[in-house]
PDB file of C-alpha atoms in Angstrom:
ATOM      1  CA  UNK B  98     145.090 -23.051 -16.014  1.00 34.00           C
ATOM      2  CA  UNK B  99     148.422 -22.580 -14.016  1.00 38.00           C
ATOM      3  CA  UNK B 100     149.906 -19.087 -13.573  1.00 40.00           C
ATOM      4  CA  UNK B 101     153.313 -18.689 -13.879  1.00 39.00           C
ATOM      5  CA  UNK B 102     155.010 -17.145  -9.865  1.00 39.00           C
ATOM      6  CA  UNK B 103     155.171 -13.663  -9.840  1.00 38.00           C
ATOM      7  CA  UNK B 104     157.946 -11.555  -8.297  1.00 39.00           C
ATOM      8  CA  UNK B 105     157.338 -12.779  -5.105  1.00 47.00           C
ATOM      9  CA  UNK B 106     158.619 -16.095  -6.489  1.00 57.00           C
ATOM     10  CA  UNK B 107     156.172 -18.618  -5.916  1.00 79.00           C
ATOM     11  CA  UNK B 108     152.299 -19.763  -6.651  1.00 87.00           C
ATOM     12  CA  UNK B 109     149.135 -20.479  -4.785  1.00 90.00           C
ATOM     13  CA  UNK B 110     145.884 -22.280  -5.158  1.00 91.00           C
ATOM     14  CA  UNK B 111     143.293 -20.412  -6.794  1.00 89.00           C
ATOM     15  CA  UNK B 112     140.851 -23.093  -5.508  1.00 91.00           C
ATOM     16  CA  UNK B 113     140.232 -26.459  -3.718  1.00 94.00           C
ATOM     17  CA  UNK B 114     140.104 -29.793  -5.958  1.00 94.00           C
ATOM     18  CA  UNK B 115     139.314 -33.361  -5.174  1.00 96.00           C
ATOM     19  CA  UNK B 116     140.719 -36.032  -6.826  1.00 95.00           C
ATOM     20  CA  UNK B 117     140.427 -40.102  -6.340  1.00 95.00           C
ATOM     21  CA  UNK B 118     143.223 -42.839  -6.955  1.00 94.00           C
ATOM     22  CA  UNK B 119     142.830 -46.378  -6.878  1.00 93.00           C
ATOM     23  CA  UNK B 120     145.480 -48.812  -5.934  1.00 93.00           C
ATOM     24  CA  UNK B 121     144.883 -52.377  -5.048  1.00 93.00           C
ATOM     25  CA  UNK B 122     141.493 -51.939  -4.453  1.00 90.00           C
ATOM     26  CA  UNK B 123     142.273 -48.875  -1.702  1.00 91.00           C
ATOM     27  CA  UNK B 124     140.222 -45.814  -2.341  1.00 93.00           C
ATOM     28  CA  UNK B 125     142.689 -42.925  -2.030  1.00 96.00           C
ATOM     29  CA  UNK B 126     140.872 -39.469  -1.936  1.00 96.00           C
ATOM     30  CA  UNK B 127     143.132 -36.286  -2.240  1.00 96.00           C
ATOM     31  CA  UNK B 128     142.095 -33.061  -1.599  1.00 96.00           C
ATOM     32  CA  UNK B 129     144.265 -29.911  -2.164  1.00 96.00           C
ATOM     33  CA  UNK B 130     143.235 -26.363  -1.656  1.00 93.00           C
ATOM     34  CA  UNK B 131     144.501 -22.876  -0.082  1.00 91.00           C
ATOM     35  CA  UNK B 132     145.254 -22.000   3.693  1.00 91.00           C
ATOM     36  CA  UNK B 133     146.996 -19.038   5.566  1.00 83.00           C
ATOM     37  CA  UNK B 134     147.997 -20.647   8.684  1.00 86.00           C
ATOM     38  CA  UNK B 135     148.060 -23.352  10.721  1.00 89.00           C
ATOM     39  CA  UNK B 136     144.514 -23.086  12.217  1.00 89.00           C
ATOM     40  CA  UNK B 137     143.220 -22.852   8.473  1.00 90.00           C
ATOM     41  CA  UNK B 138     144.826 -26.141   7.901  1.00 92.00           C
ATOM     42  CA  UNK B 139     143.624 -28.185  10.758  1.00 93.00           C
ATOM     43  CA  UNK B 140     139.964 -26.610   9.793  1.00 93.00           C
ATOM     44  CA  UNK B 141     140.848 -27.897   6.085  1.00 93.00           C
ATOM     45  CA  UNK B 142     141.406 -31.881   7.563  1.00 95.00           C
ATOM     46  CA  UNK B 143     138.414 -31.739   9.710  1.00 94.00           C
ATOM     47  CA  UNK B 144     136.141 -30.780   6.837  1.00 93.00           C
ATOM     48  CA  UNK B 145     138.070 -34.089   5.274  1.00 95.00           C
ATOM     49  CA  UNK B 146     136.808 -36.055   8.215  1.00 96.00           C
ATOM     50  CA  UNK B 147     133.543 -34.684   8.162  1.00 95.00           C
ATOM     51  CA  UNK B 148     132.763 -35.936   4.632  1.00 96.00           C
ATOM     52  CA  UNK B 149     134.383 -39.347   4.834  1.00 96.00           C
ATOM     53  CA  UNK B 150     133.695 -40.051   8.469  1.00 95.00           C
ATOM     54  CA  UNK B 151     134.113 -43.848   7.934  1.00 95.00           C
ATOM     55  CA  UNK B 152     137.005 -43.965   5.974  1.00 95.00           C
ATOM     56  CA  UNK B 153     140.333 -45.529   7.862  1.00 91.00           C
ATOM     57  CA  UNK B 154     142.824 -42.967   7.302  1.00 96.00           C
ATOM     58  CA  UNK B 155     142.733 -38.711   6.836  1.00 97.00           C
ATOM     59  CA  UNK B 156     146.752 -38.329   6.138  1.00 96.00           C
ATOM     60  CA  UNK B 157     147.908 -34.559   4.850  1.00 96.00           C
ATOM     61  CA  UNK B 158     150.423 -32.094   4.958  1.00 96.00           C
ATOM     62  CA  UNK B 159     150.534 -28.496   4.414  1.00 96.00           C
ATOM     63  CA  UNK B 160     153.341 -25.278   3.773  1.00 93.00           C
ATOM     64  CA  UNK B 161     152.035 -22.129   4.487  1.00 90.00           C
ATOM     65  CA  UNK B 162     154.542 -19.206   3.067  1.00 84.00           C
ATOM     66  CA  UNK B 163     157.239 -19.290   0.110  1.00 82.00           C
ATOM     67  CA  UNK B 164     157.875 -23.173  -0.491  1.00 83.00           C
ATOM     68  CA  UNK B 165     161.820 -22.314  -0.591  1.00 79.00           C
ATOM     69  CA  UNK B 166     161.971 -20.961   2.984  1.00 77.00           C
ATOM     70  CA  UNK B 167     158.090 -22.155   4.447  1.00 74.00           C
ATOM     71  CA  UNK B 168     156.945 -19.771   7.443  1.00 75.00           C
ATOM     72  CA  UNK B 169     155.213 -22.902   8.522  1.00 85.00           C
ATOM     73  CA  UNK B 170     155.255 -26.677   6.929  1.00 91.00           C
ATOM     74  CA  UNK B 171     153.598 -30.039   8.851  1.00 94.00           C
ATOM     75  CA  UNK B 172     152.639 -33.150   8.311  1.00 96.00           C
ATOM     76  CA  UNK B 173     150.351 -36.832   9.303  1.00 95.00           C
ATOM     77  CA  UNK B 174     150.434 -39.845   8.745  1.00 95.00           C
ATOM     78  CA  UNK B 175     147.160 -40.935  10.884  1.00 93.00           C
ATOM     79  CA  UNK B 176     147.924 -43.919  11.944  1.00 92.00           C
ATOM     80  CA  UNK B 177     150.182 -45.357   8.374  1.00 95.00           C
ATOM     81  CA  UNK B 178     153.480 -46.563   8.955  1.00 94.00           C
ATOM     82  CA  UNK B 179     155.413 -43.798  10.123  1.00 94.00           C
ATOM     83  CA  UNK B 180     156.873 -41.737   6.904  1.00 94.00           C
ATOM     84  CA  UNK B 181     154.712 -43.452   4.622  1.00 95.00           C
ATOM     85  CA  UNK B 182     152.034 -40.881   3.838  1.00 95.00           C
ATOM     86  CA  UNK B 183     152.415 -37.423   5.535  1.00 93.00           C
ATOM     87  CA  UNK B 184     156.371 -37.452   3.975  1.00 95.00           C
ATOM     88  CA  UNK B 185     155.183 -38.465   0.649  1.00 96.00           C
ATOM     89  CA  UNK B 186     152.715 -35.846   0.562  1.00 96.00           C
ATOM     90  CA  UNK B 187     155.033 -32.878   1.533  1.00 95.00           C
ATOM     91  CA  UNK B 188     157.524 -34.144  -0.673  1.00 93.00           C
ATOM     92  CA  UNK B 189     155.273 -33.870  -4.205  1.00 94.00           C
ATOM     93  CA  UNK B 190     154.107 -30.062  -2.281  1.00 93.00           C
ATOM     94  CA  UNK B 191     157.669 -28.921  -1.997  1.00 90.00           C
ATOM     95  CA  UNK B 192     158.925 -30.282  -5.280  1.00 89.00           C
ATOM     96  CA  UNK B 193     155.673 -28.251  -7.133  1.00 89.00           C
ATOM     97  CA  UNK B 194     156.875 -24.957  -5.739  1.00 85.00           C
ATOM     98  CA  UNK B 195     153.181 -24.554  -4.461  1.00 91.00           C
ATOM     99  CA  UNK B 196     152.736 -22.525  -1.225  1.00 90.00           C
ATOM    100  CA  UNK B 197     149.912 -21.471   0.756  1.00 91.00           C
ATOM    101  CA  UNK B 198     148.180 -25.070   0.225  1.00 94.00           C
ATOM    102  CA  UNK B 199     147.289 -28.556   2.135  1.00 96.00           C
ATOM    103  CA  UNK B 200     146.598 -31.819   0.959  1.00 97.00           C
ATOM    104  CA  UNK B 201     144.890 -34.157   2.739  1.00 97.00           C
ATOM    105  CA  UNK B 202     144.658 -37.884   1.515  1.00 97.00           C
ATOM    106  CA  UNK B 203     141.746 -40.128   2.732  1.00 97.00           C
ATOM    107  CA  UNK B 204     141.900 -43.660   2.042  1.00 95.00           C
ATOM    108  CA  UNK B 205     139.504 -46.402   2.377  1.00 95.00           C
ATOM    109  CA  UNK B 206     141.502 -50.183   2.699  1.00 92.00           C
ATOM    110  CA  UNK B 207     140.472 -52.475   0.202  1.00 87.00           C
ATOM    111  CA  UNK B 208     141.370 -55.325   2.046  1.00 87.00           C
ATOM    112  CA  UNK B 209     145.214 -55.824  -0.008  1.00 88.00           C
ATOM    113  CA  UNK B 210     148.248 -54.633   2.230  1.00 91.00           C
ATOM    114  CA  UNK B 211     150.711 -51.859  -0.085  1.00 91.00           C
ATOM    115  CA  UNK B 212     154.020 -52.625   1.801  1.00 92.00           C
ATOM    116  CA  UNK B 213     155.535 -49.074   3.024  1.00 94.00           C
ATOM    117  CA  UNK B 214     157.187 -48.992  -0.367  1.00 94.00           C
ATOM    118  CA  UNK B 215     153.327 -48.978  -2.426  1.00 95.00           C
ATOM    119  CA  UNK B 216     152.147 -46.582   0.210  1.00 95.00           C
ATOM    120  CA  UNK B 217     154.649 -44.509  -0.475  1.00 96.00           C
ATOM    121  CA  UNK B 218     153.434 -44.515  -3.729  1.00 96.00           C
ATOM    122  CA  UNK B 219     149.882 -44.180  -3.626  1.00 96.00           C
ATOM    123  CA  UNK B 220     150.323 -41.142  -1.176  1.00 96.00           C
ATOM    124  CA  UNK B 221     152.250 -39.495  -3.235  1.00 96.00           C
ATOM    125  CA  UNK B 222     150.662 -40.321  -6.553  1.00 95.00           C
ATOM    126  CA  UNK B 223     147.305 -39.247  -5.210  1.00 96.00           C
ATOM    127  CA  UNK B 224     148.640 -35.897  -4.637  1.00 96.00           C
ATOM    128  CA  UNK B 225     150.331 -35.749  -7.512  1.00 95.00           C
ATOM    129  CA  UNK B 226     147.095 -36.126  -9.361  1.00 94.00           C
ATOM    130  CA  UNK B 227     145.114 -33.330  -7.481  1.00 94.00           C
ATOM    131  CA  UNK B 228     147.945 -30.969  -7.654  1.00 94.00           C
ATOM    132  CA  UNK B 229     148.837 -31.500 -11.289  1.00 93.00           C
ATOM    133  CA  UNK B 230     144.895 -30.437 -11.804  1.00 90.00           C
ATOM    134  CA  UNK B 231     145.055 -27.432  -9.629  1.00 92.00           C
ATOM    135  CA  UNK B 232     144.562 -23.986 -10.566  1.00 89.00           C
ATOM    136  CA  UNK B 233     147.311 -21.647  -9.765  1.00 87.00           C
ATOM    137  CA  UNK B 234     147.442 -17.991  -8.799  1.00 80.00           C
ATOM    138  CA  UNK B 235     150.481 -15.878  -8.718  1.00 77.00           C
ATOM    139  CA  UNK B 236     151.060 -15.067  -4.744  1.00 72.00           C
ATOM    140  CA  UNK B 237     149.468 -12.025  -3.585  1.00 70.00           C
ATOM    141  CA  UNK B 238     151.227 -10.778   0.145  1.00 75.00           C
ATOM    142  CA  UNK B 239     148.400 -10.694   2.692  1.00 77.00           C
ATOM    143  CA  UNK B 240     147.352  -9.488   6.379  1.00 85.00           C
ATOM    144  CA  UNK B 241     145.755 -10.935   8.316  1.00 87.00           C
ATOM    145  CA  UNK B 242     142.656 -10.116  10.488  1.00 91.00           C
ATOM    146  CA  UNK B 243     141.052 -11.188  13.327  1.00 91.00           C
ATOM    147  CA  UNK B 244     137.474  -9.546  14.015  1.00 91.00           C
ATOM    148  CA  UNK B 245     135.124  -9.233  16.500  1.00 91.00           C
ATOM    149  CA  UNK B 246     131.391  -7.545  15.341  1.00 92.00           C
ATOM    150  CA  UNK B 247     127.602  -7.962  15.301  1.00 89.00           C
ATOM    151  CA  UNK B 248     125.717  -9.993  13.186  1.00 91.00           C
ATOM    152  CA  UNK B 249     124.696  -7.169  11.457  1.00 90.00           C
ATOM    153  CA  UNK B 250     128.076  -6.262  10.209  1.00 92.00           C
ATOM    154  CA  UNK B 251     128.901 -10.055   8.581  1.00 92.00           C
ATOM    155  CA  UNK B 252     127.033  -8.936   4.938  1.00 92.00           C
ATOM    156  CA  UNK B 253     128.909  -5.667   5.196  1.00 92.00           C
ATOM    157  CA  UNK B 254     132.366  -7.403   5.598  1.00 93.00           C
ATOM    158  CA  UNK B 255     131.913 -10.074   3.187  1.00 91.00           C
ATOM    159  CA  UNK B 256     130.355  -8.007   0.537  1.00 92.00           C
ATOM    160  CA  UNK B 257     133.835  -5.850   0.942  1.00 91.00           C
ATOM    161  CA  UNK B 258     135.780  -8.525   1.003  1.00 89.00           C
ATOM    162  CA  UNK B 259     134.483  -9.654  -2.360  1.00 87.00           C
ATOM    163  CA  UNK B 260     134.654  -6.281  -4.230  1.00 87.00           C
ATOM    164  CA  UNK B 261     138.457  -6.407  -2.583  1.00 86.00           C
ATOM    165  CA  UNK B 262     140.197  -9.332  -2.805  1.00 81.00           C
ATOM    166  CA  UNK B 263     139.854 -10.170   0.792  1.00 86.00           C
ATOM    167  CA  UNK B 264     139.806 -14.368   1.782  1.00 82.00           C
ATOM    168  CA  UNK B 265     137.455 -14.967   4.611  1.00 85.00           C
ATOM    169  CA  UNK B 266     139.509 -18.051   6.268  1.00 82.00           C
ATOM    170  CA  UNK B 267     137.104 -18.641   9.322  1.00 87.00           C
ATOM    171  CA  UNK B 268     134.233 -17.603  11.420  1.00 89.00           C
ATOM    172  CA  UNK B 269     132.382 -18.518  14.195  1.00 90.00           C
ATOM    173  CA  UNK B 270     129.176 -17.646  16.176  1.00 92.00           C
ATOM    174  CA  UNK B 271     128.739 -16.237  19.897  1.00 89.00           C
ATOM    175  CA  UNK B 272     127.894 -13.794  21.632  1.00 89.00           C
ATOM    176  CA  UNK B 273     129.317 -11.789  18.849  1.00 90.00           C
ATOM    177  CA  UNK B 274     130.389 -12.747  15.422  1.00 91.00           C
ATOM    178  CA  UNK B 275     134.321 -13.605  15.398  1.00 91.00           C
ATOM    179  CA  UNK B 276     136.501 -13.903  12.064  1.00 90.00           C
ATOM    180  CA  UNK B 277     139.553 -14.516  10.594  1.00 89.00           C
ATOM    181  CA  UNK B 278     140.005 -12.034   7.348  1.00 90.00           C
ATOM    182  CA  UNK B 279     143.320 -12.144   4.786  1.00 86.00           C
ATOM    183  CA  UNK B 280     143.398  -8.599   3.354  1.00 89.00           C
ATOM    184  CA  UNK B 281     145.920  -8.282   0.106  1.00 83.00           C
ATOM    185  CA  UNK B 282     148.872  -5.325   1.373  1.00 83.00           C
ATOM    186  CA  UNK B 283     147.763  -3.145  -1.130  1.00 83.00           C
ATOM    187  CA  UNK B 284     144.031  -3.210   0.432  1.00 88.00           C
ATOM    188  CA  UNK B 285     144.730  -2.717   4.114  1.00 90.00           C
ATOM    189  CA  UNK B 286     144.702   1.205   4.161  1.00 91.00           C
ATOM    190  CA  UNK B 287     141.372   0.588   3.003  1.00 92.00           C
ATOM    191  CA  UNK B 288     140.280  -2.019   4.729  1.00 93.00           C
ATOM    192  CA  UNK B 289     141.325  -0.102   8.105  1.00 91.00           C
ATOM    193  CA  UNK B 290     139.027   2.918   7.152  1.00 92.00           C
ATOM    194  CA  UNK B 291     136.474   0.555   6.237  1.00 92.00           C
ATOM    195  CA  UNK B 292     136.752  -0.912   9.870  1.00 90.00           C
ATOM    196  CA  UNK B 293     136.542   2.725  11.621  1.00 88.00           C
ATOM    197  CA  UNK B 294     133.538   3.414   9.648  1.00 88.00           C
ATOM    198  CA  UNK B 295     131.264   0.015  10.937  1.00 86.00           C
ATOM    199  CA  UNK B 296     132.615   0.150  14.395  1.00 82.00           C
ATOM    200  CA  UNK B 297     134.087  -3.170  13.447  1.00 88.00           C
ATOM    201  CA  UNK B 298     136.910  -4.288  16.180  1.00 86.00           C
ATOM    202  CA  UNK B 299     140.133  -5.920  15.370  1.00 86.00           C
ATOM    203  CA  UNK B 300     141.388  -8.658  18.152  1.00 82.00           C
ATOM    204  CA  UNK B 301     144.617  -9.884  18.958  1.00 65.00           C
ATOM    205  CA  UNK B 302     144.658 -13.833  17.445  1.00 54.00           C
ATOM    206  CA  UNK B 303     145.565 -16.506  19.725  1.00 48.00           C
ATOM    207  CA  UNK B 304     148.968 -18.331  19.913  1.00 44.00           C
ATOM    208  CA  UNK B 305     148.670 -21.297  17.624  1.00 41.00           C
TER     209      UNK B 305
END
């Protein structure tokens, strides 16, 4: 059920929901859920592609910050008429007051053209389903990580992170276990000590 914003003034997805619209026999799959950044995002669409690899079209857009004044907003059409899709989909974001989130629309073409105006449509009424379904939190401000540390350390850091609060965005396997960690404000005294103690090293992030 929806929270209403907190003093920080807006709310985020407490989860990530999936739901399907159908429009002239075109499948349109929307997907809405949380992010941090822009590397979240673009790791949010490929998970899209990745379970509907055969489907024609993966269009999204995301807002990442307060939806009044966005630290970071984007958008795709993949390969729609331009400013059919990706514009549709920001639109119905901005106009919820949601931040923090992405949507990404898949659609499989039934064969039956829309017309820009019925793509329009569809884009937007397929993420007006998911995101009238989605569970809100009120915003909690958050810092984020970026780890290096041995694979011994991962059960350590997630257990933490679940007894905390902490959203584990990303992480990846080498030579040594990288991650990206999102650490609520009032945790990050905390979370620093807990660092020193494991021998757990902090790394600057890339430029996105």
């Amino acid at each position: 059920m929806s929270q209403p914003p907190s003093s920080t003034g807006y709310v985020t997805p407490a989860t990530t929901i999936e739901r399907e619209l159908e429009v002239k026999k075109s499948r349109f799959i929307a997907r809405a859920g949380p992010v941090a950044d822009r590397r979240a995002a673009l790791a949010f669409v490929d998970s899209m592609k990745t379970d509907y690899p055969d489907a024609r079209h993966h269009c999204w857009a995301y807002l990442v910050g307060n939806p009044d004044t966005a630290a970071s907003a984007a958008m795709s059409d993949d390969g729609e008429p331009s400013g059919t899709a990706g514009k549709p989909i920001l639109n119905v974001i901005q106009h919820k007051g949601i931040g923090d989130v992405i949507v990404v629309v898949t659609r499989y073409f039934g064969g039956v053209k829309l017309g820009a105006g019925g793509l329009v449509r569809a884009y937007a009424g397929a993420t007006q389903q998911a995101l009238a379904d989605l569970p809100l939190d009120a915003h909690r401000p958050q810092q984020g990580f970026d780890l290096a540390f041995d694979f011994a350390d991962e059960q350590p850091l997630r257990h933490w992170a679940e007894q905390h609060g902490a959203q584990l965005q990303s992480i990846d396997y080498g030579n040594r276990v990288t991650a990206r960690l999102d650490v609520p404000v009032e945790q990050v005294e905390a979370f620093q000590a807990f660092l020193g103690s494991q021998g757990i090293e902090r790394i600057k992030p890339p430029d996105d």
